[in-house]
PDB file of C-alpha atoms in Angstrom:
ATOM      1  CA  MET A 258       5.939  -3.811 -15.909  1.00  0.00           C
ATOM      2  CA  GLU A 259       6.574  -3.625 -20.332  1.00  0.00           C
ATOM      3  CA  LYS A 260       4.963  -6.489 -21.869  1.00  0.00           C
ATOM      4  CA  LEU A 261       6.656  -8.733 -23.940  1.00  0.00           C
ATOM      5  CA  ASN A 262       5.289  -9.858 -27.496  1.00  0.00           C
ATOM      6  CA  GLU A 263       5.665 -13.099 -28.510  1.00  0.00           C
ATOM      7  CA  VAL A 264       6.666 -13.349 -32.212  1.00  0.00           C
ATOM      8  CA  LYS A 265       6.460 -16.528 -34.676  1.00  0.00           C
ATOM      9  CA  VAL A 266       9.245 -16.722 -37.275  1.00  0.00           C
ATOM     10  CA  THR A 267       8.342 -19.184 -39.985  1.00  0.00           C
ATOM     11  CA  GLY A 268      10.248 -20.914 -42.864  1.00  0.00           C
ATOM     12  CA  HIS A 269      12.439 -22.241 -45.169  1.00  0.00           C
ATOM     13  CA  VAL A 270      16.324 -21.992 -43.507  1.00  0.00           C
ATOM     14  CA  GLN A 271      18.665 -21.699 -46.963  1.00  0.00           C
ATOM     15  CA  SER A 272      21.980 -23.507 -46.355  1.00  0.00           C
ATOM     16  CA  VAL A 273      25.430 -22.330 -47.551  1.00  0.00           C
ATOM     17  CA  MET A 274      26.715 -24.138 -50.905  1.00  0.00           C
ATOM     18  CA  ALA A 275      28.955 -23.809 -53.344  1.00  0.00           C
ATOM     19  CA  ASN A 276      29.131 -24.976 -56.867  1.00  0.00           C
ATOM     20  CA  PRO A 277      29.683 -27.936 -57.891  1.00  0.00           C
ATOM     21  CA  THR A 278      29.564 -27.549 -61.370  1.00  0.00           C
ATOM     22  CA  PRO A 279      34.363 -28.006 -61.196  1.00  0.00           C
ATOM     23  CA  LEU A 280      33.384 -31.317 -59.113  1.00  0.00           C
ATOM     24  CA  GLY A 281      30.770 -32.423 -62.207  1.00  0.00           C
ATOM     25  CA  LEU A 282      33.257 -31.478 -64.487  1.00  0.00           C
ATOM     26  CA  PHE A 283      36.489 -32.735 -63.294  1.00  0.00           C
ATOM     27  CA  GLY A 284      34.170 -36.599 -62.443  1.00  0.00           C
ATOM     28  CA  LEU A 285      33.899 -35.932 -66.589  1.00  0.00           C
ATOM     29  CA  ALA A 286      37.188 -34.958 -67.654  1.00  0.00           C
ATOM     30  CA  ILE A 287      38.891 -38.420 -65.695  1.00  0.00           C
ATOM     31  CA  VAL A 288      36.751 -40.516 -66.845  1.00  0.00           C
ATOM     32  CA  THR A 289      36.815 -39.923 -71.002  1.00  0.00           C
ATOM     33  CA  LEU A 290      40.377 -39.507 -70.616  1.00  0.00           C
ATOM     34  CA  VAL A 291      40.757 -42.574 -69.032  1.00  0.00           C
ATOM     35  CA  ALA A 292      37.788 -44.355 -71.917  1.00  0.00           C
ATOM     36  CA  SER A 293      39.578 -42.163 -75.097  1.00  0.00           C
ATOM     37  CA  SER A 294      43.024 -43.839 -74.023  1.00  0.00           C
ATOM     38  CA  SER A 295      41.121 -47.173 -75.148  1.00  0.00           C
ATOM     39  CA  LYS A 296      39.436 -45.627 -78.035  1.00  0.00           C
ATOM     40  CA  LEU A 297      42.658 -44.402 -79.224  1.00  0.00           C
ATOM     41  CA  GLY A 298      44.766 -47.733 -78.959  1.00  0.00           C
ATOM     42  CA  ILE A 299      47.168 -46.248 -76.310  1.00  0.00           C
ATOM     43  CA  THR A 300      45.758 -48.675 -73.671  1.00  0.00           C
ATOM     44  CA  HIS A 301      43.227 -52.028 -74.071  1.00  0.00           C
ATOM     45  CA  GLY A 302      40.807 -53.198 -72.693  1.00  0.00           C
ATOM     46  CA  ALA A 303      37.670 -52.193 -70.015  1.00  0.00           C
ATOM     47  CA  ALA A 304      38.711 -53.817 -66.998  1.00  0.00           C
ATOM     48  CA  TYR A 305      40.605 -50.468 -65.672  1.00  0.00           C
ATOM     49  CA  ILE A 306      38.110 -48.141 -66.812  1.00  0.00           C
ATOM     50  CA  ILE A 307      35.503 -49.730 -64.625  1.00  0.00           C
ATOM     51  CA  PRO A 308      36.801 -47.942 -61.504  1.00  0.00           C
ATOM     52  CA  TRP A 309      36.694 -44.529 -63.327  1.00  0.00           C
ATOM     53  CA  ALA A 310      34.091 -44.779 -64.505  1.00  0.00           C
ATOM     54  CA  LEU A 311      31.775 -45.317 -61.409  1.00  0.00           C
ATOM     55  CA  PHE A 312      33.750 -43.300 -59.247  1.00  0.00           C
ATOM     56  CA  LEU A 313      34.705 -40.943 -61.296  1.00  0.00           C
ATOM     57  CA  GLY A 314      31.526 -40.364 -64.064  1.00  0.00           C
ATOM     58  CA  ALA A 315      28.656 -41.912 -62.245  1.00  0.00           C
ATOM     59  CA  ALA A 316      28.827 -41.348 -58.816  1.00  0.00           C
ATOM     60  CA  ALA A 317      31.076 -37.385 -59.082  1.00  0.00           C
ATOM     61  CA  GLN A 318      28.801 -36.674 -61.875  1.00  0.00           C
ATOM     62  CA  PHE A 319      25.572 -37.716 -59.646  1.00  0.00           C
ATOM     63  CA  VAL A 320      26.644 -35.729 -56.724  1.00  0.00           C
ATOM     64  CA  ALA A 321      27.067 -32.783 -57.992  1.00  0.00           C
ATOM     65  CA  GLY A 322      24.142 -33.525 -60.288  1.00  0.00           C
ATOM     66  CA  ILE A 323      21.564 -33.733 -56.814  1.00  0.00           C
ATOM     67  CA  PHE A 324      23.842 -30.610 -55.144  1.00  0.00           C
ATOM     68  CA  ASP A 325      22.506 -28.559 -58.698  1.00  0.00           C
ATOM     69  CA  PHE A 326      19.372 -29.452 -57.384  1.00  0.00           C
ATOM     70  CA  LYS A 327      19.400 -27.662 -54.337  1.00  0.00           C
ATOM     71  CA  HIS A 328      21.175 -25.016 -56.534  1.00  0.00           C
ATOM     72  CA  ASN A 329      17.213 -24.654 -58.075  1.00  0.00           C
ATOM     73  CA  ASN A 330      19.839 -25.165 -61.020  1.00  0.00           C
ATOM     74  CA  THR A 331      17.352 -27.669 -63.079  1.00  0.00           C
ATOM     75  CA  PHE A 332      19.614 -27.750 -66.340  1.00  0.00           C
ATOM     76  CA  GLY A 333      23.104 -28.847 -64.692  1.00  0.00           C
ATOM     77  CA  ALA A 334      21.271 -31.090 -62.132  1.00  0.00           C
ATOM     78  CA  THR A 335      19.108 -32.513 -65.299  1.00  0.00           C
ATOM     79  CA  ALA A 336      22.588 -32.906 -66.855  1.00  0.00           C
ATOM     80  CA  PHE A 337      25.259 -34.396 -64.127  1.00  0.00           C
ATOM     81  CA  CYS A 338      22.331 -37.112 -62.907  1.00  0.00           C
ATOM     82  CA  ALA A 339      21.453 -38.113 -66.394  1.00  0.00           C
ATOM     83  CA  TYR A 340      25.515 -38.646 -67.377  1.00  0.00           C
ATOM     84  CA  GLY A 341      26.283 -39.865 -64.036  1.00  0.00           C
ATOM     85  CA  PHE A 342      23.455 -43.060 -64.397  1.00  0.00           C
ATOM     86  CA  PHE A 343      24.851 -42.965 -68.201  1.00  0.00           C
ATOM     87  CA  TRP A 344      28.131 -43.868 -66.769  1.00  0.00           C
ATOM     88  CA  PHE A 345      27.218 -46.327 -63.619  1.00  0.00           C
ATOM     89  CA  GLY A 346      25.422 -48.169 -66.717  1.00  0.00           C
ATOM     90  CA  MET A 347      28.451 -48.361 -68.806  1.00  0.00           C
ATOM     91  CA  ALA A 348      30.443 -49.722 -65.964  1.00  0.00           C
ATOM     92  CA  PHE A 349      28.182 -52.328 -65.651  1.00  0.00           C
ATOM     93  CA  SER A 350      28.245 -53.418 -68.937  1.00  0.00           C
ATOM     94  CA  TRP A 351      31.724 -53.700 -68.887  1.00  0.00           C
ATOM     95  CA  MET A 352      31.337 -55.874 -66.027  1.00  0.00           C
ATOM     96  CA  ILE A 353      28.976 -58.436 -67.742  1.00  0.00           C
ATOM     97  CA  SER A 354      31.483 -58.521 -70.980  1.00  0.00           C
ATOM     98  CA  GLU A 355      34.526 -58.486 -68.522  1.00  0.00           C
ATOM     99  CA  GLY A 356      32.773 -61.449 -66.574  1.00  0.00           C
ATOM    100  CA  LEU A 357      33.017 -59.737 -63.397  1.00  0.00           C
ATOM    101  CA  TRP A 358      28.649 -59.189 -62.650  1.00  0.00           C
ATOM    102  CA  GLY A 359      26.642 -61.757 -63.564  1.00  0.00           C
ATOM    103  CA  SER A 360      26.555 -65.473 -64.464  1.00  0.00           C
ATOM    104  CA  GLY A 361      29.146 -66.563 -67.205  1.00  0.00           C
ATOM    105  CA  GLY A 362      28.809 -67.332 -71.163  1.00  0.00           C
ATOM    106  CA  VAL A 363      25.764 -64.126 -71.148  1.00  0.00           C
ATOM    107  CA  VAL A 364      24.830 -63.488 -74.136  1.00  0.00           C
ATOM    108  CA  PHE A 365      25.747 -59.685 -75.282  1.00  0.00           C
ATOM    109  CA  ASP A 366      23.780 -58.130 -77.705  1.00  0.00           C
ATOM    110  CA  PRO A 367      25.869 -54.247 -78.457  1.00  0.00           C
ATOM    111  CA  HIS A 368      22.923 -52.811 -80.973  1.00  0.00           C
ATOM    112  CA  GLN A 369      21.401 -53.044 -77.035  1.00  0.00           C
ATOM    113  CA  MET A 370      24.282 -50.286 -76.278  1.00  0.00           C
ATOM    114  CA  GLY A 371      23.963 -48.642 -79.481  1.00  0.00           C
ATOM    115  CA  PHE A 372      20.571 -47.695 -78.637  1.00  0.00           C
ATOM    116  CA  ALA A 373      21.498 -46.315 -75.656  1.00  0.00           C
ATOM    117  CA  PHE A 374      24.069 -43.967 -77.464  1.00  0.00           C
ATOM    118  CA  LEU A 375      21.600 -43.098 -79.397  1.00  0.00           C
ATOM    119  CA  GLY A 376      18.844 -42.284 -77.126  1.00  0.00           C
ATOM    120  CA  TYR A 377      21.715 -40.044 -74.993  1.00  0.00           C
ATOM    121  CA  PHE A 378      22.210 -38.397 -78.581  1.00  0.00           C
ATOM    122  CA  ILE A 379      19.177 -37.681 -79.029  1.00  0.00           C
ATOM    123  CA  PHE A 380      19.167 -36.106 -75.100  1.00  0.00           C
ATOM    124  CA  THR A 381      22.989 -34.540 -75.737  1.00  0.00           C
ATOM    125  CA  VAL A 382      21.568 -32.286 -79.046  1.00  0.00           C
ATOM    126  CA  PHE A 383      18.677 -30.272 -76.671  1.00  0.00           C
ATOM    127  CA  MET A 384      20.739 -29.992 -74.558  1.00  0.00           C
ATOM    128  CA  THR A 385      23.753 -28.585 -76.485  1.00  0.00           C
ATOM    129  CA  PHE A 386      20.775 -26.130 -76.631  1.00  0.00           C
ATOM    130  CA  GLY A 387      20.614 -24.928 -73.009  1.00  0.00           C
ATOM    131  CA  ALA A 388      24.385 -24.897 -73.117  1.00  0.00           C
ATOM    132  CA  MET A 389      24.487 -21.667 -74.894  1.00  0.00           C
ATOM    133  CA  GLY A 390      22.263 -19.873 -72.203  1.00  0.00           C
ATOM    134  CA  ALA A 391      24.942 -21.476 -69.460  1.00  0.00           C
ATOM    135  CA  ASN A 392      28.658 -20.413 -70.859  1.00  0.00           C
ATOM    136  CA  LYS A 393      30.345 -21.016 -74.152  1.00  0.00           C
ATOM    137  CA  VAL A 394      32.725 -24.008 -72.984  1.00  0.00           C
ATOM    138  CA  LEU A 395      30.189 -25.356 -71.255  1.00  0.00           C
ATOM    139  CA  PHE A 396      28.820 -24.728 -74.498  1.00  0.00           C
ATOM    140  CA  ILE A 397      32.005 -26.597 -77.318  1.00  0.00           C
ATOM    141  CA  ILE A 398      31.324 -29.937 -74.021  1.00  0.00           C
ATOM    142  CA  PHE A 399      28.169 -30.318 -75.412  1.00  0.00           C
ATOM    143  CA  PHE A 400      28.953 -30.299 -78.827  1.00  0.00           C
ATOM    144  CA  LEU A 401      31.348 -32.022 -77.919  1.00  0.00           C
ATOM    145  CA  ILE A 402      29.707 -34.500 -76.574  1.00  0.00           C
ATOM    146  CA  ASP A 403      26.780 -34.539 -79.804  1.00  0.00           C
ATOM    147  CA  LEU A 404      29.854 -35.704 -82.102  1.00  0.00           C
ATOM    148  CA  LEU A 405      31.053 -38.604 -79.278  1.00  0.00           C
ATOM    149  CA  PHE A 406      27.424 -39.988 -79.263  1.00  0.00           C
ATOM    150  CA  LEU A 407      27.010 -39.853 -82.774  1.00  0.00           C
ATOM    151  CA  GLY A 408      29.972 -41.633 -83.270  1.00  0.00           C
ATOM    152  CA  LEU A 409      29.298 -44.251 -80.825  1.00  0.00           C
ATOM    153  CA  PHE A 410      25.601 -44.978 -81.899  1.00  0.00           C
ATOM    154  CA  MET A 411      26.891 -45.268 -85.653  1.00  0.00           C
ATOM    155  CA  ASN A 412      29.664 -47.145 -85.102  1.00  0.00           C
ATOM    156  CA  THR A 413      27.705 -50.109 -82.595  1.00  0.00           C
ATOM    157  CA  LEU A 414      24.969 -50.596 -84.458  1.00  0.00           C
ATOM    158  CA  GLY A 415      26.549 -51.212 -87.718  1.00  0.00           C
ATOM    159  CA  TRP A 416      25.163 -47.680 -89.848  1.00  0.00           C
ATOM    160  CA  GLY A 417      28.837 -46.325 -89.906  1.00  0.00           C
ATOM    161  CA  GLY A 418      32.410 -47.381 -90.326  1.00  0.00           C
ATOM    162  CA  GLU A 419      35.885 -47.086 -88.301  1.00  0.00           C
ATOM    163  CA  ALA A 420      35.084 -43.876 -89.555  1.00  0.00           C
ATOM    164  CA  TYR A 421      32.817 -43.258 -86.836  1.00  0.00           C
ATOM    165  CA  HIS A 422      34.969 -44.867 -83.934  1.00  0.00           C
ATOM    166  CA  THR A 423      37.678 -42.476 -84.809  1.00  0.00           C
ATOM    167  CA  LEU A 424      34.925 -39.806 -84.644  1.00  0.00           C
ATOM    168  CA  ALA A 425      34.037 -40.245 -81.415  1.00  0.00           C
ATOM    169  CA  ALA A 426      37.370 -41.515 -79.840  1.00  0.00           C
ATOM    170  CA  TYR A 427      38.516 -37.585 -80.975  1.00  0.00           C
ATOM    171  CA  ALA A 428      35.062 -36.368 -80.003  1.00  0.00           C
ATOM    172  CA  GLU A 429      35.895 -38.195 -75.726  1.00  0.00           C
ATOM    173  CA  LEU A 430      39.890 -36.535 -76.244  1.00  0.00           C
ATOM    174  CA  GLY A 431      37.862 -33.246 -76.811  1.00  0.00           C
ATOM    175  CA  VAL A 432      35.222 -33.733 -74.229  1.00  0.00           C
ATOM    176  CA  ALA A 433      38.500 -34.143 -71.223  1.00  0.00           C
ATOM    177  CA  ILE A 434      40.524 -31.239 -72.318  1.00  0.00           C
ATOM    178  CA  PHE A 435      38.136 -28.805 -72.216  1.00  0.00           C
ATOM    179  CA  SER A 436      36.309 -30.550 -69.377  1.00  0.00           C
ATOM    180  CA  PHE A 437      39.433 -30.036 -67.162  1.00  0.00           C
ATOM    181  CA  TYR A 438      39.858 -25.886 -69.120  1.00  0.00           C
ATOM    182  CA  GLY A 439      35.879 -25.718 -67.584  1.00  0.00           C
ATOM    183  CA  CYS A 440      36.600 -27.137 -63.998  1.00  0.00           C
ATOM    184  CA  GLY A 441      39.561 -25.126 -63.482  1.00  0.00           C
ATOM    185  CA  ALA A 442      38.264 -22.374 -64.208  1.00  0.00           C
ATOM    186  CA  GLN A 443      34.805 -22.288 -62.298  1.00  0.00           C
ATOM    187  CA  VAL A 444      37.480 -23.227 -59.461  1.00  0.00           C
ATOM    188  CA  LEU A 445      39.920 -19.732 -59.713  1.00  0.00           C
ATOM    189  CA  ASN A 446      37.414 -17.738 -61.156  1.00  0.00           C
ATOM    190  CA  SER A 447      35.031 -18.427 -57.939  1.00  0.00           C
ATOM    191  CA  HIS A 448      38.062 -18.763 -55.331  1.00  0.00           C
ATOM    192  CA  TYR A 449      39.632 -15.076 -56.569  1.00  0.00           C
ATOM    193  CA  GLY A 450      36.413 -13.657 -57.247  1.00  0.00           C
ATOM    194  CA  ILE A 451      37.789 -12.123 -60.634  1.00  0.00           C
ATOM    195  CA  THR A 452      37.795 -14.330 -64.154  1.00  0.00           C
ATOM    196  CA  VAL A 453      41.292 -15.825 -64.475  1.00  0.00           C
ATOM    197  CA  LEU A 454      40.666 -18.655 -66.846  1.00  0.00           C
ATOM    198  CA  PRO A 455      37.857 -17.027 -69.704  1.00  0.00           C
ATOM    199  CA  ILE A 456      34.605 -19.480 -70.309  1.00  0.00           C
ATOM    200  CA  GLY A 457      32.875 -17.060 -72.689  1.00  0.00           C
ATOM    201  CA  SER A 458      29.590 -15.156 -71.675  1.00  0.00           C
ATOM    202  CA  PRO A 459      26.288 -16.867 -72.379  1.00  0.00           C
ATOM    203  CA  PHE A 460      25.182 -16.601 -76.448  1.00  0.00           C
ATOM    204  CA  GLY A 461      22.198 -17.176 -79.015  1.00  0.00           C
ATOM    205  CA  PRO A 462      18.391 -16.148 -79.943  1.00  0.00           C
ATOM    206  CA  TRP A 463      16.539 -17.708 -75.943  1.00  0.00           C
ATOM    207  CA  THR A 464      19.316 -15.637 -74.494  1.00  0.00           C
ATOM    208  CA  ARG A 465      18.426 -12.731 -76.105  1.00  0.00           C
ATOM    209  CA  ALA A 466      14.971 -13.543 -75.178  1.00  0.00           C
ATOM    210  CA  ALA A 467      15.353 -14.077 -71.564  1.00  0.00           C
ATOM    211  CA  ARG A 468      17.225 -10.755 -70.925  1.00  0.00           C
ATOM    212  CA  ALA A 469      14.281  -8.966 -72.863  1.00  0.00           C
ATOM    213  CA  ALA A 470      11.740 -11.052 -70.831  1.00  0.00           C
ATOM    214  CA  GLN A 471      13.786  -9.985 -67.223  1.00  0.00           C
ATOM    215  CA  GLY A 472      14.128  -6.874 -68.606  1.00  0.00           C
ATOM    216  CA  LYS A 473       9.970  -6.472 -69.136  1.00  0.00           C
ATOM    217  CA  VAL A 474      10.327  -7.991 -65.973  1.00  0.00           C
ATOM    218  CA  ALA A 475      12.217  -5.603 -64.240  1.00  0.00           C
ATOM    219  CA  ALA A 476      10.608  -2.529 -65.943  1.00  0.00           C
TER     220      ALA A 476
END
């Protein structure tokens, strides 16, 4: 009788996951569209923005970020999780200011929010350089987020006039428009396996340097 040898197989089983980027971009698109309507004076108040901030701006982006970690996409995971936490923070801040959370008569200093906006502006600036290595649509979104946080922290800290509020409002609307486009492009291009909506190739000096380095390694 032929002897059978026992073979042990060890290792990690990689599960197949879809690209979470469209979900994150959709969450960003919806919440910035709703929030920009208030900044532009089309709508009023923050109470009805809170659900969209929690479920789309925060939860959708945070879920997309977690799955980007599973994809080993450090840039996407950091971006989506960071902005997801931002919208969690904004939602709870609006809940406090609207009297929906915390004790009544709470003292709310808007300058504290201004420093949070400043911190996110700094974060977004270096993430914008990273977006150059992804695609041009994502770079435009990050550039508009730069303008959004610039307008927000300058206006909230009292370092600029009404012009910065207007800058933030139109930049946020631009974020919504390009995020809708990016979401649609990612979904349709992935679904059909062809370029239905172009998003532009990566560009910039670091992208070229990375390609050159990869070429040397392959050689």
